[in-house]
mmCIF file of C-alpha atoms in Angstrom:
data_model
loop_
_atom_site.group_PDB
_atom_site.id
_atom_site.type_symbol
_atom_site.label_atom_id
_atom_site.label_comp_id
_atom_site.label_asym_id
_atom_site.label_seq_id
_atom_site.Cartn_x
_atom_site.Cartn_y
_atom_site.Cartn_z
ATOM 1 C CA UNK A 1 125.115 90.725 115.201
ATOM 2 C CA UNK A 2 126.490 94.266 116.392
ATOM 3 C CA UNK A 3 125.822 97.820 115.538
ATOM 4 C CA UNK A 4 129.787 97.644 113.187
ATOM 5 C CA UNK A 5 128.258 94.321 111.394
ATOM 6 C CA UNK A 6 125.395 97.344 109.693
ATOM 7 C CA UNK A 7 127.664 99.419 108.324
ATOM 8 C CA UNK A 8 130.685 97.522 107.431
ATOM 9 C CA UNK A 9 131.670 94.466 105.846
ATOM 10 C CA UNK A 10 131.992 91.370 108.155
ATOM 11 C CA UNK A 11 135.704 91.008 107.119
ATOM 12 C CA UNK A 12 136.965 94.193 108.743
ATOM 13 C CA UNK A 13 135.361 93.523 111.849
ATOM 14 C CA UNK A 14 137.126 90.539 112.184
ATOM 15 C CA UNK A 15 140.547 91.122 111.191
ATOM 16 C CA UNK A 16 140.121 94.927 113.191
ATOM 17 C CA UNK A 17 137.464 94.223 116.053
ATOM 18 C CA UNK A 18 135.255 96.571 117.467
ATOM 19 C CA UNK A 19 137.933 98.825 119.445
ATOM 20 C CA UNK A 20 139.798 99.682 116.346
ATOM 21 C CA UNK A 21 137.111 100.435 114.168
ATOM 22 C CA UNK A 22 134.993 102.738 116.165
ATOM 23 C CA UNK A 23 136.799 106.384 114.162
ATOM 24 C CA UNK A 24 136.110 104.511 111.122
ATOM 25 C CA UNK A 25 132.068 103.795 112.111
ATOM 26 C CA UNK A 26 132.033 106.992 113.362
ATOM 27 C CA UNK A 27 132.530 108.465 109.818
ATOM 28 C CA UNK A 28 130.639 106.166 108.022
ATOM 29 C CA UNK A 29 128.173 106.515 110.531
ATOM 30 C CA UNK A 30 127.844 110.677 109.227
ATOM 31 C CA UNK A 31 128.472 109.546 105.404
ATOM 32 C CA UNK A 32 127.084 106.732 103.481
ATOM 33 C CA UNK A 33 125.724 103.202 104.820
ATOM 34 C CA UNK A 34 126.719 100.607 102.958
ATOM 35 C CA UNK A 35 123.876 99.446 100.628
ATOM 36 C CA UNK A 36 123.237 96.300 103.038
ATOM 37 C CA UNK A 37 119.183 95.556 101.988
ATOM 38 C CA UNK A 38 116.451 96.958 99.806
ATOM 39 C CA UNK A 39 113.058 96.537 100.255
ATOM 40 C CA UNK A 40 110.917 97.253 96.497
ATOM 41 C CA UNK A 41 107.598 97.079 96.476
ATOM 42 C CA UNK A 42 106.392 98.074 93.178
ATOM 43 C CA UNK A 43 103.100 99.119 90.887
ATOM 44 C CA UNK A 44 104.867 99.518 87.919
ATOM 45 C CA UNK A 45 107.357 97.220 86.800
ATOM 46 C CA UNK A 46 108.960 99.443 83.620
ATOM 47 C CA UNK A 47 113.131 98.147 83.718
ATOM 48 C CA UNK A 48 112.443 96.554 87.019
ATOM 49 C CA UNK A 49 114.237 93.072 86.434
ATOM 50 C CA UNK A 50 117.432 94.748 85.086
ATOM 51 C CA UNK A 51 117.909 97.176 88.223
ATOM 52 C CA UNK A 52 117.246 93.884 90.374
ATOM 53 C CA UNK A 53 119.663 92.371 89.014
ATOM 54 C CA UNK A 54 122.033 94.632 88.712
ATOM 55 C CA UNK A 55 121.603 95.333 92.857
ATOM 56 C CA UNK A 56 121.579 91.576 93.078
ATOM 57 C CA UNK A 57 125.160 92.281 91.816
ATOM 58 C CA UNK A 58 126.340 94.396 93.734
ATOM 59 C CA UNK A 59 125.783 92.194 96.463
ATOM 60 C CA UNK A 60 122.260 93.970 98.155
ATOM 61 C CA UNK A 61 119.530 91.097 99.479
ATOM 62 C CA UNK A 62 116.271 92.274 98.067
ATOM 63 C CA UNK A 63 112.666 91.939 100.174
ATOM 64 C CA UNK A 64 109.649 92.316 97.867
ATOM 65 C CA UNK A 65 105.817 91.650 98.458
ATOM 66 C CA UNK A 66 103.146 89.814 96.434
ATOM 67 C CA UNK A 67 103.350 90.804 92.949
ATOM 68 C CA UNK A 68 106.770 92.680 92.963
ATOM 69 C CA UNK A 69 108.199 88.836 94.961
ATOM 70 C CA UNK A 70 106.678 86.928 91.838
ATOM 71 C CA UNK A 71 108.249 89.099 89.186
ATOM 72 C CA UNK A 72 111.350 88.602 89.982
ATOM 73 C CA UNK A 73 111.757 85.590 91.185
ATOM 74 C CA UNK A 74 110.104 84.219 87.338
ATOM 75 C CA UNK A 75 113.074 86.779 86.001
ATOM 76 C CA UNK A 76 115.380 85.095 88.098
ATOM 77 C CA UNK A 77 116.364 87.135 91.194
ATOM 78 C CA UNK A 78 116.366 85.955 94.769
ATOM 79 C CA UNK A 79 114.104 88.069 96.872
ATOM 80 C CA UNK A 80 112.671 87.576 100.145
ATOM 81 C CA UNK A 81 109.294 86.921 101.622
ATOM 82 C CA UNK A 82 108.543 90.085 102.956
ATOM 83 C CA UNK A 83 105.933 88.704 105.090
ATOM 84 C CA UNK A 84 108.227 85.437 105.577
ATOM 85 C CA UNK A 85 110.445 88.319 107.517
ATOM 86 C CA UNK A 86 107.649 89.756 109.463
ATOM 87 C CA UNK A 87 106.047 86.871 110.575
ATOM 88 C CA UNK A 88 102.599 88.323 109.880
ATOM 89 C CA UNK A 89 100.805 87.315 106.025
ATOM 90 C CA UNK A 90 99.595 90.176 103.691
ATOM 91 C CA UNK A 91 95.853 90.595 104.725
ATOM 92 C CA UNK A 92 91.700 92.326 103.491
ATOM 93 C CA UNK A 93 93.011 91.608 99.950
ATOM 94 C CA UNK A 94 96.423 93.121 100.628
ATOM 95 C CA UNK A 95 95.738 96.317 101.911
ATOM 96 C CA UNK A 96 97.923 94.967 104.297
ATOM 97 C CA UNK A 97 101.893 93.878 103.344
ATOM 98 C CA UNK A 98 104.611 96.036 104.945
ATOM 99 C CA UNK A 99 102.964 97.999 107.567
ATOM 100 C CA UNK A 100 105.474 96.743 110.527
ATOM 101 C CA UNK A 101 108.240 97.685 113.433
ATOM 102 C CA UNK A 102 110.213 95.342 111.149
ATOM 103 C CA UNK A 103 109.626 97.403 107.986
ATOM 104 C CA UNK A 104 109.261 100.714 109.198
ATOM 105 C CA UNK A 105 111.809 100.541 112.142
ATOM 106 C CA UNK A 106 114.683 99.174 109.596
ATOM 107 C CA UNK A 107 113.495 101.711 107.514
ATOM 108 C CA UNK A 108 113.101 105.027 109.986
ATOM 109 C CA UNK A 109 116.641 103.539 112.100
ATOM 110 C CA UNK A 110 119.116 106.676 112.607
ATOM 111 C CA UNK A 111 122.631 105.628 112.378
ATOM 112 C CA UNK A 112 124.578 107.650 114.179
ATOM 113 C CA UNK A 113 121.723 107.130 117.384
ATOM 114 C CA UNK A 114 122.988 104.111 119.471
ATOM 115 C CA UNK A 115 119.103 103.972 120.971
ATOM 116 C CA UNK A 116 118.308 102.859 117.431
ATOM 117 C CA UNK A 117 120.444 100.441 116.894
ATOM 118 C CA UNK A 118 120.493 98.659 119.625
ATOM 119 C CA UNK A 119 116.612 98.610 119.025
ATOM 120 C CA UNK A 120 117.269 97.213 115.408
ATOM 121 C CA UNK A 121 119.723 94.714 117.339
ATOM 122 C CA UNK A 122 117.164 93.278 120.183
ATOM 123 C CA UNK A 123 114.592 93.211 117.442
ATOM 124 C CA UNK A 124 116.320 91.177 115.056
ATOM 125 C CA UNK A 125 115.645 94.146 112.174
ATOM 126 C CA UNK A 126 117.259 94.301 108.801
ATOM 127 C CA UNK A 127 118.492 97.854 108.040
ATOM 128 C CA UNK A 128 116.813 99.147 105.024
ATOM 129 C CA UNK A 129 119.250 101.421 103.147
ATOM 130 C CA UNK A 130 117.271 101.365 99.852
ATOM 131 C CA UNK A 131 113.554 101.431 99.305
ATOM 132 C CA UNK A 132 112.070 100.927 95.573
ATOM 133 C CA UNK A 133 108.208 102.097 96.030
ATOM 134 C CA UNK A 134 105.660 102.570 92.910
ATOM 135 C CA UNK A 135 102.179 103.904 94.318
ATOM 136 C CA UNK A 136 98.740 102.218 92.989
ATOM 137 C CA UNK A 137 97.741 103.613 89.615
ATOM 138 C CA UNK A 138 94.538 105.959 91.857
ATOM 139 C CA UNK A 139 95.335 108.668 87.993
ATOM 140 C CA UNK A 140 94.846 105.892 85.514
ATOM 141 C CA UNK A 141 92.313 104.376 87.477
ATOM 142 C CA UNK A 142 89.742 107.514 88.310
ATOM 143 C CA UNK A 143 90.341 108.008 84.031
ATOM 144 C CA UNK A 144 88.726 105.377 82.779
ATOM 145 C CA UNK A 145 85.123 104.910 82.118
ATOM 146 C CA UNK A 146 82.759 103.818 83.882
ATOM 147 C CA UNK A 147 85.195 103.133 86.500
ATOM 148 C CA UNK A 148 83.289 102.659 90.760
ATOM 149 C CA UNK A 149 83.782 104.301 93.390
ATOM 150 C CA UNK A 150 85.155 100.858 95.311
ATOM 151 C CA UNK A 151 87.259 100.613 92.639
ATOM 152 C CA UNK A 152 89.171 103.380 92.924
ATOM 153 C CA UNK A 153 88.728 103.661 96.721
ATOM 154 C CA UNK A 154 91.700 100.322 96.570
ATOM 155 C CA UNK A 155 94.121 102.231 93.998
ATOM 156 C CA UNK A 156 94.466 104.213 96.996
ATOM 157 C CA UNK A 157 97.702 103.275 97.877
ATOM 158 C CA UNK A 158 98.266 103.127 102.014
ATOM 159 C CA UNK A 159 101.410 101.788 102.354
ATOM 160 C CA UNK A 160 103.078 102.938 99.391
ATOM 161 C CA UNK A 161 103.012 106.494 100.912
ATOM 162 C CA UNK A 162 104.101 105.606 104.006
ATOM 163 C CA UNK A 163 107.147 104.147 102.763
ATOM 164 C CA UNK A 164 107.919 106.587 100.542
ATOM 165 C CA UNK A 165 107.588 109.913 103.522
ATOM 166 C CA UNK A 166 109.421 106.975 105.852
ATOM 167 C CA UNK A 167 112.749 106.471 103.821
ATOM 168 C CA UNK A 168 112.481 109.968 102.275
ATOM 169 C CA UNK A 169 112.556 110.942 105.997
ATOM 170 C CA UNK A 170 115.438 109.254 106.350
ATOM 171 C CA UNK A 171 117.439 109.912 103.556
ATOM 172 C CA UNK A 172 120.117 110.375 105.702
ATOM 173 C CA UNK A 173 120.721 107.164 105.577
ATOM 174 C CA UNK A 174 118.350 105.642 102.664
ATOM 175 C CA UNK A 175 117.906 106.278 99.388
ATOM 176 C CA UNK A 176 113.979 106.660 97.626
ATOM 177 C CA UNK A 177 113.476 105.751 94.539
ATOM 178 C CA UNK A 178 110.158 105.467 92.925
ATOM 179 C CA UNK A 179 110.396 106.227 89.911
ATOM 180 C CA UNK A 180 112.861 103.767 86.929
ATOM 181 C CA UNK A 181 113.524 106.820 86.022
ATOM 182 C CA UNK A 182 116.244 106.765 88.898
ATOM 183 C CA UNK A 183 117.494 103.444 88.811
ATOM 184 C CA UNK A 184 119.957 103.845 86.412
ATOM 185 C CA UNK A 185 121.651 106.493 88.513
ATOM 186 C CA UNK A 186 121.203 104.735 91.403
ATOM 187 C CA UNK A 187 122.314 101.472 89.959
ATOM 188 C CA UNK A 188 125.676 103.393 88.571
ATOM 189 C CA UNK A 189 126.718 104.277 92.341
ATOM 190 C CA UNK A 190 125.986 101.248 93.981
ATOM 191 C CA UNK A 191 127.868 99.623 91.755
ATOM 192 C CA UNK A 192 130.826 101.921 91.794
ATOM 193 C CA UNK A 193 130.884 102.576 95.790
ATOM 194 C CA UNK A 194 128.535 99.931 96.893
ATOM 195 C CA UNK A 195 126.600 103.015 98.778
ATOM 196 C CA UNK A 196 124.873 106.518 97.356
ATOM 197 C CA UNK A 197 125.683 109.271 97.968
ATOM 198 C CA UNK A 198 123.841 112.006 100.249
ATOM 199 C CA UNK A 199 123.685 114.256 97.605
ATOM 200 C CA UNK A 200 122.163 111.555 95.626
ATOM 201 C CA UNK A 201 119.427 110.731 98.456
ATOM 202 C CA UNK A 202 118.521 114.126 99.600
ATOM 203 C CA UNK A 203 117.460 114.581 96.052
ATOM 204 C CA UNK A 204 115.321 111.425 95.610
ATOM 205 C CA UNK A 205 113.801 112.643 98.614
ATOM 206 C CA UNK A 206 112.647 115.905 97.148
ATOM 207 C CA UNK A 207 111.562 113.837 94.175
ATOM 208 C CA UNK A 208 109.802 111.722 96.949
ATOM 209 C CA UNK A 209 107.892 114.326 99.113
ATOM 210 C CA UNK A 210 106.864 115.856 95.390
ATOM 211 C CA UNK A 211 105.164 112.713 94.288
ATOM 212 C CA UNK A 212 103.208 112.162 97.319
ATOM 213 C CA UNK A 213 102.085 115.963 96.614
ATOM 214 C CA UNK A 214 100.431 114.746 93.251
ATOM 215 C CA UNK A 215 99.136 111.515 94.072
ATOM 216 C CA UNK A 216 97.345 112.988 97.011
ATOM 217 C CA UNK A 217 96.515 116.145 95.696
ATOM 218 C CA UNK A 218 94.756 113.671 92.384
ATOM 219 C CA UNK A 219 93.229 111.734 95.288
ATOM 220 C CA UNK A 220 91.562 115.028 97.063
ATOM 221 C CA UNK A 221 90.877 116.424 93.750
ATOM 222 C CA UNK A 222 88.398 113.329 92.810
ATOM 223 C CA UNK A 223 86.613 113.649 96.123
ATOM 224 C CA UNK A 224 86.137 117.188 95.980
ATOM 225 C CA UNK A 225 84.511 116.554 92.418
ATOM 226 C CA UNK A 226 82.110 113.732 94.587
ATOM 227 C CA UNK A 227 80.267 116.806 96.344
ATOM 228 C CA UNK A 228 83.252 116.723 99.077
ATOM 229 C CA UNK A 229 85.141 119.249 100.726
ATOM 230 C CA UNK A 230 88.377 119.828 98.644
ATOM 231 C CA UNK A 231 91.177 120.156 101.386
ATOM 232 C CA UNK A 232 92.587 123.660 99.714
ATOM 233 C CA UNK A 233 89.688 125.423 100.498
ATOM 234 C CA UNK A 234 90.447 124.999 104.269
ATOM 235 C CA UNK A 235 93.957 126.776 103.699
ATOM 236 C CA UNK A 236 94.520 129.949 105.080
ATOM 237 C CA UNK A 237 94.806 133.076 103.360
ATOM 238 C CA UNK A 238 98.822 132.964 104.133
ATOM 239 C CA UNK A 239 99.019 129.489 103.212
ATOM 240 C CA UNK A 240 97.535 130.663 99.601
ATOM 241 C CA UNK A 241 99.952 133.650 99.337
ATOM 242 C CA UNK A 242 102.729 130.372 99.456
ATOM 243 C CA UNK A 243 101.183 128.521 95.997
ATOM 244 C CA UNK A 244 103.148 130.013 93.420
ATOM 245 C CA UNK A 245 106.487 129.398 95.844
ATOM 246 C CA UNK A 246 105.145 125.926 96.455
ATOM 247 C CA UNK A 247 104.711 125.068 93.510
ATOM 248 C CA UNK A 248 107.819 125.847 91.807
ATOM 249 C CA UNK A 249 110.220 124.170 94.108
ATOM 250 C CA UNK A 250 107.889 120.829 93.338
ATOM 251 C CA UNK A 251 108.573 121.169 89.783
ATOM 252 C CA UNK A 252 111.886 122.176 90.619
ATOM 253 C CA UNK A 253 112.705 119.340 92.684
ATOM 254 C CA UNK A 254 111.139 116.829 90.305
ATOM 255 C CA UNK A 255 112.613 117.943 87.395
ATOM 256 C CA UNK A 256 116.130 117.862 88.511
ATOM 257 C CA UNK A 257 115.568 113.993 89.733
ATOM 258 C CA UNK A 258 114.684 113.064 85.740
ATOM 259 C CA UNK A 259 110.589 112.683 86.879
ATOM 260 C CA UNK A 260 107.970 114.332 84.526
ATOM 261 C CA UNK A 261 107.117 117.592 86.104
ATOM 262 C CA UNK A 262 103.789 118.306 88.007
ATOM 263 C CA UNK A 263 100.857 118.901 86.781
ATOM 264 C CA UNK A 264 100.282 122.791 87.416
ATOM 265 C CA UNK A 265 97.408 123.360 90.814
ATOM 266 C CA UNK A 266 95.328 124.885 88.042
ATOM 267 C CA UNK A 267 94.364 121.898 86.840
ATOM 268 C CA UNK A 268 92.797 120.853 90.091
ATOM 269 C CA UNK A 269 90.018 121.968 92.214
ATOM 270 C CA UNK A 270 91.708 124.310 94.240
ATOM 271 C CA UNK A 271 89.081 126.381 95.674
#
């Protein structure tokens, strides 16, 4: 497989050959790669069957983990097992699932960097143009009466935020979906163009970082409520002055993505 095979459908590479497609490939590198592979790992499975079915109908190959893969297969949707793909099983009671170079390399590779794509080819890494992740329900878990510290800690997601942040960082080439409310818009573009637009990927990336920020804030607040130092107490005065703008930006990003705005910071012990 060559670098062009990651970017263009097979019929074009067979008919034209690498040389005459060089200019076209360079243009595509800087725009919207075809969505060939999707990584799906979610806790909230609302609307997932319909979304994944639409992706499969658009020719997208789905990779998934554990419970999500079982859910998709039960719904009649083919999904490759991440553990089989990476060659490493889920371990430590699910604590380690997706933390592997064959996953993160496929998300973080830059299509306009020859060295990145050479590594993809050398190590037989699938490129992921779509990542669909929502996180363990930490806030809902700690809201339950009598929840133990052990249960709360096991609901601190590690792989999920890492996937979200990696995909959002590489939004030039990857779309990151963090809410079922985003499924419709994403599927509409893929069904129509076999790709996502940069404007949509950028919006989704902003919403993703707002999502992980809120998630980490809830975790920090839980630790603070247990007598541990709040991360906010160590912030510099300059950072404190930036709070209103930061909160407005996160809320604006979240609202524009179709997600509910972040809860006001005043609800979390910050000082």
